[in-house]
PDB file of C-alpha atoms in Angstrom:
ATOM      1  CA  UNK A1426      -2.743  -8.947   4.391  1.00 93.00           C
ATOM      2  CA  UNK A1427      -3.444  -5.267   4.127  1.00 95.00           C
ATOM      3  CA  UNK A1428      -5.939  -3.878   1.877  1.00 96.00           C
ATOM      4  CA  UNK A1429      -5.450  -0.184   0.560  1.00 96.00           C
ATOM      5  CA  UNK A1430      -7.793   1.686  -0.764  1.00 96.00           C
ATOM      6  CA  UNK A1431      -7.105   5.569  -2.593  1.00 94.00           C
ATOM      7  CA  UNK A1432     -10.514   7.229  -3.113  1.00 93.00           C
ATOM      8  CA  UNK A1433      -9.962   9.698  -5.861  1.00 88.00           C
ATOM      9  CA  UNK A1434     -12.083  12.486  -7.834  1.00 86.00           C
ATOM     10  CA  UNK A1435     -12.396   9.668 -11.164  1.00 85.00           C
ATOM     11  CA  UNK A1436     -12.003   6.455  -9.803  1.00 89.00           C
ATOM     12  CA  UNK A1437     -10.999   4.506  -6.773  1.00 93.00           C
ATOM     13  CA  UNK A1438      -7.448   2.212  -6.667  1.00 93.00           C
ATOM     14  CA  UNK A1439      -7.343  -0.874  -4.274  1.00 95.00           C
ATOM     15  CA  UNK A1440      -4.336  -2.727  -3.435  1.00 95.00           C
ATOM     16  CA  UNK A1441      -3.851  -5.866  -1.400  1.00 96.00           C
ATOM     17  CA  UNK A1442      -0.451  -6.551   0.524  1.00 95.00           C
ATOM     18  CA  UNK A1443       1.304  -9.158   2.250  1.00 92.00           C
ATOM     19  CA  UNK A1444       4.592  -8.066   3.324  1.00 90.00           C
ATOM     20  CA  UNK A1445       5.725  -5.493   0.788  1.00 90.00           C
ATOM     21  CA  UNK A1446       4.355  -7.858  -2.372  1.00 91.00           C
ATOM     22  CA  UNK A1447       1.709  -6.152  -3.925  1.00 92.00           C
ATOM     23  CA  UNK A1448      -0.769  -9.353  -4.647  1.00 92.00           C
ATOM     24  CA  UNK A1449      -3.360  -7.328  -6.247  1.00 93.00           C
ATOM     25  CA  UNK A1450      -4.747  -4.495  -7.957  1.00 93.00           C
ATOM     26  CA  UNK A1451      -8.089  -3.142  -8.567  1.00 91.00           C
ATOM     27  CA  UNK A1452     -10.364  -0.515  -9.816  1.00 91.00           C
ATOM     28  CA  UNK A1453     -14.157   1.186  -8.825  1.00 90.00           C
ATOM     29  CA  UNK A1454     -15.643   4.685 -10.611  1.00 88.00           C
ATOM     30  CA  UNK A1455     -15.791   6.889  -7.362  1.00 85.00           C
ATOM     31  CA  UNK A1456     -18.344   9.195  -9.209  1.00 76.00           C
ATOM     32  CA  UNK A1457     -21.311   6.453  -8.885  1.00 79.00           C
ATOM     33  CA  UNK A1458     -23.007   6.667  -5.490  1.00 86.00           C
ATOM     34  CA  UNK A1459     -23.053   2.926  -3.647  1.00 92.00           C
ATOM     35  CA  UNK A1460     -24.610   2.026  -0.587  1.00 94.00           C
ATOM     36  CA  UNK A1461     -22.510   0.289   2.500  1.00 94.00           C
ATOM     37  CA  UNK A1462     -23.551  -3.117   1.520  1.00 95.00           C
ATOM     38  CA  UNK A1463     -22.754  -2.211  -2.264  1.00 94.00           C
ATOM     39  CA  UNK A1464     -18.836  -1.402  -1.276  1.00 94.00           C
ATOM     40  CA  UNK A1465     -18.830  -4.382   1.023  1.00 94.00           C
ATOM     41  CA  UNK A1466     -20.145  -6.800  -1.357  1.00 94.00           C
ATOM     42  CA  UNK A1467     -18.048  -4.966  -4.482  1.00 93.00           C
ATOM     43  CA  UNK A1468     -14.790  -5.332  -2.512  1.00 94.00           C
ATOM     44  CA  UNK A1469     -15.246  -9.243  -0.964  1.00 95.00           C
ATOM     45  CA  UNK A1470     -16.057 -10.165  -4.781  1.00 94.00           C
ATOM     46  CA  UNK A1471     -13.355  -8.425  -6.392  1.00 93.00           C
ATOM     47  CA  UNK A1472     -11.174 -10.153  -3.667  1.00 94.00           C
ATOM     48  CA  UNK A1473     -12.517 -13.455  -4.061  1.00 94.00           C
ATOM     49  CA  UNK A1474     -11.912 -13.165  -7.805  1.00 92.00           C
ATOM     50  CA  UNK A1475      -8.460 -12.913  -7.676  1.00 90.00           C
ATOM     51  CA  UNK A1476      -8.578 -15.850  -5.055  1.00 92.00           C
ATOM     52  CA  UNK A1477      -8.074 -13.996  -2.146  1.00 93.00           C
ATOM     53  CA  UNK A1478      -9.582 -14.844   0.948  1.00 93.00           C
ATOM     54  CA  UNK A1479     -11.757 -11.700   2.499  1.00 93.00           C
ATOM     55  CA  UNK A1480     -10.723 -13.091   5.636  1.00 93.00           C
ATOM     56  CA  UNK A1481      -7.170 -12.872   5.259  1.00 93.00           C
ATOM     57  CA  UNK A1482      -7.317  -9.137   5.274  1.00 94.00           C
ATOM     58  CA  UNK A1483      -6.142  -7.871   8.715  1.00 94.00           C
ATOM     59  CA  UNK A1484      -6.258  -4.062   7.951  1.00 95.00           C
ATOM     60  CA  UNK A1485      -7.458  -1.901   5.624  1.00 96.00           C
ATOM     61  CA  UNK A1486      -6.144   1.926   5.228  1.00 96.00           C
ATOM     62  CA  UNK A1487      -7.484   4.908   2.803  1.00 95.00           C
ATOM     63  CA  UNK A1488      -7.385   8.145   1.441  1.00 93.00           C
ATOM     64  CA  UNK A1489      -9.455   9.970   0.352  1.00 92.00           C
ATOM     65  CA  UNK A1490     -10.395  13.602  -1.854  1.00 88.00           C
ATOM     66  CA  UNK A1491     -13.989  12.609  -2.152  1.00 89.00           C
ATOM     67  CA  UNK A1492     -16.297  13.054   1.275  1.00 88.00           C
ATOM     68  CA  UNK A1493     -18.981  11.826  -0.157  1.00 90.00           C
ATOM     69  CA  UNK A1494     -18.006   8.444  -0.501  1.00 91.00           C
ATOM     70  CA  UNK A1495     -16.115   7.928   2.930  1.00 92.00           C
ATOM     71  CA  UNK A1496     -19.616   7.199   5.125  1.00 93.00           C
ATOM     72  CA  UNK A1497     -20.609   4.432   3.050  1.00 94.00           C
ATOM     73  CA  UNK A1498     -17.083   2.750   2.094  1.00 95.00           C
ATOM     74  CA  UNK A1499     -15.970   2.863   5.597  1.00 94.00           C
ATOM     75  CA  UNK A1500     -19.094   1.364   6.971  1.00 95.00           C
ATOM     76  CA  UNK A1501     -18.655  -0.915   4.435  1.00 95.00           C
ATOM     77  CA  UNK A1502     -15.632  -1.845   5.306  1.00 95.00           C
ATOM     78  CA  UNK A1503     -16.722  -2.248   9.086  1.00 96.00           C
ATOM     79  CA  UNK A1504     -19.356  -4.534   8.171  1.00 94.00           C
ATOM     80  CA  UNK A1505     -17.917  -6.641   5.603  1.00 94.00           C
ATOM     81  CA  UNK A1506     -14.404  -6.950   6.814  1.00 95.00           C
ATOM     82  CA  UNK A1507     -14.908  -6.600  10.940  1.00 94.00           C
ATOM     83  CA  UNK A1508     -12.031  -3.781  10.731  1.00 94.00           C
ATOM     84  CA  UNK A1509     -11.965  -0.447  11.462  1.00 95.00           C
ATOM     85  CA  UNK A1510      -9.806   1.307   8.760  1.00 95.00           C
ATOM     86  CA  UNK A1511      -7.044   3.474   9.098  1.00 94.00           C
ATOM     87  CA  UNK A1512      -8.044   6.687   7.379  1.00 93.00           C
ATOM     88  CA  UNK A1513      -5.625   9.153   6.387  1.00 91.00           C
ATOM     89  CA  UNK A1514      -6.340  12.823   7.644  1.00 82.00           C
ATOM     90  CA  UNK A1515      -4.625  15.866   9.613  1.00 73.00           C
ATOM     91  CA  UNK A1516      -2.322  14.116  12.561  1.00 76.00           C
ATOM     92  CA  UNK A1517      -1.684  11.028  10.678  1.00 86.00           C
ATOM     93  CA  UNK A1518       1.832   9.985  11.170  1.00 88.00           C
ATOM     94  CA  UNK A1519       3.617  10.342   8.243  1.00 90.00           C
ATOM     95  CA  UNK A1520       6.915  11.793   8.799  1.00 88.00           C
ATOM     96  CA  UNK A1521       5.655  14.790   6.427  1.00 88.00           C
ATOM     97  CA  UNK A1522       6.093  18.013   7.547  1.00 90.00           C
ATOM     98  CA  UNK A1523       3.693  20.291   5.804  1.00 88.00           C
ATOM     99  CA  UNK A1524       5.019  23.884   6.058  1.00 85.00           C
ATOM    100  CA  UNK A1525       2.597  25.189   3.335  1.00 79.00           C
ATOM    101  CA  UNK A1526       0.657  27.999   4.082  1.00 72.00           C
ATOM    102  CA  UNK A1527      -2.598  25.821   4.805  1.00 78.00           C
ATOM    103  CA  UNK A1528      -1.556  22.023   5.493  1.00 75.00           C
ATOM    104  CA  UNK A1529      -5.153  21.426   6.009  1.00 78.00           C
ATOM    105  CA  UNK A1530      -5.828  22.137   2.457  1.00 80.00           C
ATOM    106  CA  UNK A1531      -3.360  19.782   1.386  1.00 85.00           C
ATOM    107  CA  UNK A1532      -4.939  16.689  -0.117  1.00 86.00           C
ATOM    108  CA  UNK A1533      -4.917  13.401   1.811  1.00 88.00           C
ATOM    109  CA  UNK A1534      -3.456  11.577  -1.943  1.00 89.00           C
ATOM    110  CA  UNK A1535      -0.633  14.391  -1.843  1.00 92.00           C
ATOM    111  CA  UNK A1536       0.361  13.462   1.424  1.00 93.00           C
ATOM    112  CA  UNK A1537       0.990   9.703   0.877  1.00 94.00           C
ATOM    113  CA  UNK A1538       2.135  10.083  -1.990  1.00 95.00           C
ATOM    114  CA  UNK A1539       5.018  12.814  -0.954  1.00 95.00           C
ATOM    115  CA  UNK A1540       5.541  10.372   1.754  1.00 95.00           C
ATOM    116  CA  UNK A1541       5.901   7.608  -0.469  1.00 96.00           C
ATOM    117  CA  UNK A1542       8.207   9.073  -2.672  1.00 96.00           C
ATOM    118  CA  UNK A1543      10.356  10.772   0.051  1.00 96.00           C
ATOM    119  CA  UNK A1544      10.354   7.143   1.809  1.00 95.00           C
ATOM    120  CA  UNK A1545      11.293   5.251  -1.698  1.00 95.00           C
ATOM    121  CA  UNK A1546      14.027   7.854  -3.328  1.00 95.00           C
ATOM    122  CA  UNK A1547      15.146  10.213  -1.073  1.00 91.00           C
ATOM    123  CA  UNK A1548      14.797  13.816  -0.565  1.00 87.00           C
ATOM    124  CA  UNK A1549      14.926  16.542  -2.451  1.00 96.00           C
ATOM    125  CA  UNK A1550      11.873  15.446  -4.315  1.00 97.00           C
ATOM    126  CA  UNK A1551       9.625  16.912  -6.757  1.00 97.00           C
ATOM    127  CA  UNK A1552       6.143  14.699  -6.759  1.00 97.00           C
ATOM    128  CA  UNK A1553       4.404  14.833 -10.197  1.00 97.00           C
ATOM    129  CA  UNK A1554       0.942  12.970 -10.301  1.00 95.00           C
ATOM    130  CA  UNK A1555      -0.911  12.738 -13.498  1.00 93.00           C
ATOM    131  CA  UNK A1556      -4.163  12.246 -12.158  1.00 88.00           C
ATOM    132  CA  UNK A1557      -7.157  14.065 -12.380  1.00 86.00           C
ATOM    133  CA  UNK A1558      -5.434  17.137 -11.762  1.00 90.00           C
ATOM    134  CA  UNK A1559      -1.895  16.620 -11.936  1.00 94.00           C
ATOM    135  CA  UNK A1560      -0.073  18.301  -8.914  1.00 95.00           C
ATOM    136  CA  UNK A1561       3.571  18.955  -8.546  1.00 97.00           C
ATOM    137  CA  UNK A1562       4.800  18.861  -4.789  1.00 96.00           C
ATOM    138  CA  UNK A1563       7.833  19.774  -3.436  1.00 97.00           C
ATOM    139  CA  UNK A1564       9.464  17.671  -0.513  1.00 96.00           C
ATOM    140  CA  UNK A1565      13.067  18.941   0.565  1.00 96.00           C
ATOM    141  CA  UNK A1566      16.029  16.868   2.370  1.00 94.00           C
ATOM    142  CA  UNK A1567      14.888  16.934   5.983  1.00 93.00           C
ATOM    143  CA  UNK A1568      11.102  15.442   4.406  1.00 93.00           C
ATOM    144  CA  UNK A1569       9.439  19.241   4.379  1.00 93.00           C
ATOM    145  CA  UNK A1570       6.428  19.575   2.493  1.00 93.00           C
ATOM    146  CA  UNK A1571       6.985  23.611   1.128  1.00 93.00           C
ATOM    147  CA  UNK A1572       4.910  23.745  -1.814  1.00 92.00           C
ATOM    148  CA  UNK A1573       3.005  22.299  -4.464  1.00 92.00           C
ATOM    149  CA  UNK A1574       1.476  23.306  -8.128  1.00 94.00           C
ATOM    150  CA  UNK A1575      -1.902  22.352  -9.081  1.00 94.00           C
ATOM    151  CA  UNK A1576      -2.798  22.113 -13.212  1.00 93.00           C
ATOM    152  CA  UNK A1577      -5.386  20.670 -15.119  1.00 92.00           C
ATOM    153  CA  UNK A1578      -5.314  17.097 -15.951  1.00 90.00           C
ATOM    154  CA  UNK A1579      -4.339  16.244 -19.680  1.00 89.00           C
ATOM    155  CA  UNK A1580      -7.950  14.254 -19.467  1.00 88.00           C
ATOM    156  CA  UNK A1581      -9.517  17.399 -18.372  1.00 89.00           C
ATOM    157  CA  UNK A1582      -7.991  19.381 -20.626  1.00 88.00           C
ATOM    158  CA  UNK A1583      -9.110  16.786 -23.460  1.00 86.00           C
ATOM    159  CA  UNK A1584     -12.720  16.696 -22.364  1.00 87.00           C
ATOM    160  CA  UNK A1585     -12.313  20.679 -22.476  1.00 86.00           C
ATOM    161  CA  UNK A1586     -11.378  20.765 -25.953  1.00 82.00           C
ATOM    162  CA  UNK A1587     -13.994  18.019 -27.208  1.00 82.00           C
ATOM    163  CA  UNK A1588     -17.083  19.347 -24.888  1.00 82.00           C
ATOM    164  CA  UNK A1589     -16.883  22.953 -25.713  1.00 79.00           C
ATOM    165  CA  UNK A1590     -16.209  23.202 -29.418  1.00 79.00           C
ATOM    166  CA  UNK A1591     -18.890  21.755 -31.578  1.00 73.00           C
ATOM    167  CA  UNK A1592     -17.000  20.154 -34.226  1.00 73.00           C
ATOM    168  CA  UNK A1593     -13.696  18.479 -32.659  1.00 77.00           C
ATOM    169  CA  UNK A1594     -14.634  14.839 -31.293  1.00 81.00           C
ATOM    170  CA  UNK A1595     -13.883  12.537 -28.454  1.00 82.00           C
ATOM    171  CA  UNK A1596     -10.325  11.069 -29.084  1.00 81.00           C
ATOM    172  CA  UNK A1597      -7.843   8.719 -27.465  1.00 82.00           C
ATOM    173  CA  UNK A1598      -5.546  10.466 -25.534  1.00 85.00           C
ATOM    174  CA  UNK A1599      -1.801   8.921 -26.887  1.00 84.00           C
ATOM    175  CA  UNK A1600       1.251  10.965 -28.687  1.00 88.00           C
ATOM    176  CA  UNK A1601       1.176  10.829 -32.806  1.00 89.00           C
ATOM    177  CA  UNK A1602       4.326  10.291 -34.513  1.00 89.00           C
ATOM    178  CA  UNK A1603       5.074  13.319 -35.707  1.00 89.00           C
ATOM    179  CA  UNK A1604       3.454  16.986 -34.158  1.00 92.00           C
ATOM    180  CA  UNK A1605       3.544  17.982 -38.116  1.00 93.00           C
ATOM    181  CA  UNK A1606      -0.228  16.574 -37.852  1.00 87.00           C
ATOM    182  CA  UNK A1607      -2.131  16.327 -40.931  1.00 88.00           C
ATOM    183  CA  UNK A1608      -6.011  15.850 -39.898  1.00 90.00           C
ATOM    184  CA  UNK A1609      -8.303  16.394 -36.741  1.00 88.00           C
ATOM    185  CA  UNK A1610      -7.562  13.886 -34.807  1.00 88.00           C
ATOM    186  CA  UNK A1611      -3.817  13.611 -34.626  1.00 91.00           C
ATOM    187  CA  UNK A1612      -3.717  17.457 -34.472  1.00 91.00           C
ATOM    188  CA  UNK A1613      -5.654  17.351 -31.132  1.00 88.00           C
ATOM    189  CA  UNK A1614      -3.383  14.609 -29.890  1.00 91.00           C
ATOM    190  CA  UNK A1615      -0.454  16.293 -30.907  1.00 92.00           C
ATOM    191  CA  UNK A1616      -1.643  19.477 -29.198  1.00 91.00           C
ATOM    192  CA  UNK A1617      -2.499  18.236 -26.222  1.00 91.00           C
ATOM    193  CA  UNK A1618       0.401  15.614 -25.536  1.00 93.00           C
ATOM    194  CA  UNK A1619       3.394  17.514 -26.884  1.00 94.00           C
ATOM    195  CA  UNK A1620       1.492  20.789 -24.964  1.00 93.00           C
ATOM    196  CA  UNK A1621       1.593  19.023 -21.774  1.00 93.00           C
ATOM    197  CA  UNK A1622       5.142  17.510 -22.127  1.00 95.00           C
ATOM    198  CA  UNK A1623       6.010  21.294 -22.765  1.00 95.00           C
ATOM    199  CA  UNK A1624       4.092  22.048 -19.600  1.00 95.00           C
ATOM    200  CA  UNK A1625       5.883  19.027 -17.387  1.00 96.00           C
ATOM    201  CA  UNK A1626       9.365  20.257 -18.752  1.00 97.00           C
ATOM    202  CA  UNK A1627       8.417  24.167 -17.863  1.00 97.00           C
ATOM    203  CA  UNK A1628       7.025  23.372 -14.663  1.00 97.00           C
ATOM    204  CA  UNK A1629      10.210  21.097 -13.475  1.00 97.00           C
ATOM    205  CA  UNK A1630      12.746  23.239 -14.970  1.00 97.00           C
ATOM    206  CA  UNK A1631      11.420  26.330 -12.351  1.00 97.00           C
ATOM    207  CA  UNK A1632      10.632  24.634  -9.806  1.00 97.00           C
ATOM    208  CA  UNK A1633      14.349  23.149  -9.898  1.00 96.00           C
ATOM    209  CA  UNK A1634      15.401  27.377 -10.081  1.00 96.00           C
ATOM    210  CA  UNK A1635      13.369  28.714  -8.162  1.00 96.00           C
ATOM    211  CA  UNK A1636      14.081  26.126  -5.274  1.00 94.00           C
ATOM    212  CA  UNK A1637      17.858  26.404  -5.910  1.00 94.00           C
ATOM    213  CA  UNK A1638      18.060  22.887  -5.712  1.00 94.00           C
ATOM    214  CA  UNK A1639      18.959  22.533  -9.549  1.00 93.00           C
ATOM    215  CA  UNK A1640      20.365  18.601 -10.392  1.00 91.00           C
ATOM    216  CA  UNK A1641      19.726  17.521  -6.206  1.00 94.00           C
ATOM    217  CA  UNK A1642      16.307  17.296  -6.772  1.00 96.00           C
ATOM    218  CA  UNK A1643      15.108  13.800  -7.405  1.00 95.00           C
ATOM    219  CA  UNK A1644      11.604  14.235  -9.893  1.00 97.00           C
ATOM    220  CA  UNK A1645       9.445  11.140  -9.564  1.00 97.00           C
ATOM    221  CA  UNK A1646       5.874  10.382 -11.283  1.00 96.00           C
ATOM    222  CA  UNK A1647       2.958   8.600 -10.876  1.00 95.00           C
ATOM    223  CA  UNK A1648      -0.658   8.565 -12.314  1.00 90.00           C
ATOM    224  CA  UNK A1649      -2.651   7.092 -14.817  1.00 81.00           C
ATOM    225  CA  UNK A1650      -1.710   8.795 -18.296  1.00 82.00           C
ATOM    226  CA  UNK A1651       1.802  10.031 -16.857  1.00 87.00           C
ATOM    227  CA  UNK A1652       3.628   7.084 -18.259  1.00 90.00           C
ATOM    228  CA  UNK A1653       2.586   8.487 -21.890  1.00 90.00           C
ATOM    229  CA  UNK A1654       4.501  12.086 -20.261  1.00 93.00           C
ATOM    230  CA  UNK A1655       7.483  10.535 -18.339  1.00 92.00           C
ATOM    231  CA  UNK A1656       8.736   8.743 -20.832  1.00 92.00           C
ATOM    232  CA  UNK A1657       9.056  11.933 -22.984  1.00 93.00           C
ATOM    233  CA  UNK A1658      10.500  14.075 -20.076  1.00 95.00           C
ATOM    234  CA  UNK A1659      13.988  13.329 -19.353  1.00 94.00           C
ATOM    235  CA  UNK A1660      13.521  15.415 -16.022  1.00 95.00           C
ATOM    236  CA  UNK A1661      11.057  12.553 -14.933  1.00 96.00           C
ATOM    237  CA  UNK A1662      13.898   9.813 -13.061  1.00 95.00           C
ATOM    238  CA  UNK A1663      11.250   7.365 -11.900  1.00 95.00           C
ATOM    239  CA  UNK A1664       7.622   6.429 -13.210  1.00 96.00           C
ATOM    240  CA  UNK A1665       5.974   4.147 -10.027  1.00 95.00           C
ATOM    241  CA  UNK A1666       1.901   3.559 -10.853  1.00 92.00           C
ATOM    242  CA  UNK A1667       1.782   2.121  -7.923  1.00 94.00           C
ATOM    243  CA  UNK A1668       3.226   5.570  -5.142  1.00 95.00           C
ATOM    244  CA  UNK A1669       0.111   5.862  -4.098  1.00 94.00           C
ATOM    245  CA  UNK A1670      -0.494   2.354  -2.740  1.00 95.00           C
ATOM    246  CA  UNK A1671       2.799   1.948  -1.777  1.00 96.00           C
ATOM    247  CA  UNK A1672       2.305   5.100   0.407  1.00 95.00           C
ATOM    248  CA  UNK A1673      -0.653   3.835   2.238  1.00 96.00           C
ATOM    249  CA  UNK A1674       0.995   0.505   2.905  1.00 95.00           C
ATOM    250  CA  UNK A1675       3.841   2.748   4.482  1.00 95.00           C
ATOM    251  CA  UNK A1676       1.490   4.987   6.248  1.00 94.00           C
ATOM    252  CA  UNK A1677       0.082   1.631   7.914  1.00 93.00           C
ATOM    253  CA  UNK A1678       3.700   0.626   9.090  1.00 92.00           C
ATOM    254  CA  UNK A1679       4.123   3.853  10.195  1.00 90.00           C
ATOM    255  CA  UNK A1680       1.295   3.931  12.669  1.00 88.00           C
ATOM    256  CA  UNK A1681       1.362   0.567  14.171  1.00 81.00           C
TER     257      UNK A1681
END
């Protein structure tokens, strides 16, 4: 079995594979500092939960946008689970070409998930991921990675609104019935989930123009909240939570 693990800037998303059968799922908040022992013991118990044998896993591959974390979660890893993980970084085979003006800049989540979705539906592609941030990356035919659009996440943006105005208050983050809203709370909802469908649609729309790929380009999502988004965007052709672990599963294949 492989065990994949995607360290990102809220929380961290495990996965445990046999073959291409995703057996498992789990999450950890990445913004609590742990110990190697703490990640070690965290992971075999989570395992062991679902009635998985620790000692069935026979690799283990991340990626990561949070440093901090990595020296502790990979020794972790080392000590708990005898393996040395495959970490995703510059030089990891991925069949990604970044042609961006920095590819070390590129984040390692971006990559696997561009190769994921490249990999799963073809090329042209147009990765949305509604995570923290939610990015927009561009992958043409040939499996190019030319460019990519960073934006606030609709959580961020939420927190923004709530946090820095003294009377609007912590909501849930879904879409109201109608935008015609007729208190606080469903106004904020309404404002923040039609305004970021707006945003999705705007965003897709140019970068179909402006990349003169028009209908060609495939447009496939992932990320927490973006199931709330695709299913209002009729750009959006595939919703897959699970890109990311998918990717790193692929990556693993990749590199062997």
């Amino acid at each position: 079995m492989i065990l994949v693990i995607d360290v990102g800037n809220t929380n961290i998303t495990l996965g445990v594979f046999e073959g291409e059968e995703i057996k498992a799922t789990f999450r950890m908040t990445s913004g609590q500092k742990r110990t190697s022992d703490e990640y070690g013991i965290y992971l075999c118990s989570m395992l062991e939960h679902r009635g998985i044998d620790p000692k069935g896993v026979s690799h283990v591959v991340i990626s990561s946008v949070v440093p901090d974390v990595m020296y502790s979660l990979n020794s972790g890893v080392i000590k708990y689970f005898n393996l040395h993980p495959l970490v995703i970084k510059p030089g990891t085979k991925t069949g990604i070409r970044l042609v961006t003006g920095n590819p070390k800049e590129i984040g390692a989540d971006r990559i696997v998930d561009a190769m994921a979705a490249y990999t799963l539906y073809g090329g042209p592609v147009l990765v949305i991921d509604f995570g923290t941030a939610t990015t927009y990356d561009l992958i043409l035919e040939d499996g190019s990675f030319v460019a990519g659009i960073t934006s606030p996440g609709i959580r961020i943006s939420a927190k923004a609104l709530w946090e820095d105005t003294a009377k609007l208050p912590a909501i849930e983050i879904r879409k109201p019935k109608s935008i015609l809203a007729k208190d606080t709370i469903t106004s904020m909802q309404a404002g923040l989930v039609y305004g970021y469908i707006g945003q999705t649609e705007y965003i897709i729309r140019k970068v179909k123009e402006e990349s003169g790929l028009g209908d060609e380009l495939h447009v496939v999502a992932t990320g927490g909240l973006g199931k709330i988004i695709a299913d209002e965007v009729d750009a959006i052709q595939v919703y897959d939570n699970m890109l990311t672990l998918k990717g790193l599963r692929l990556i693993y294949e990749k590199n062997q």
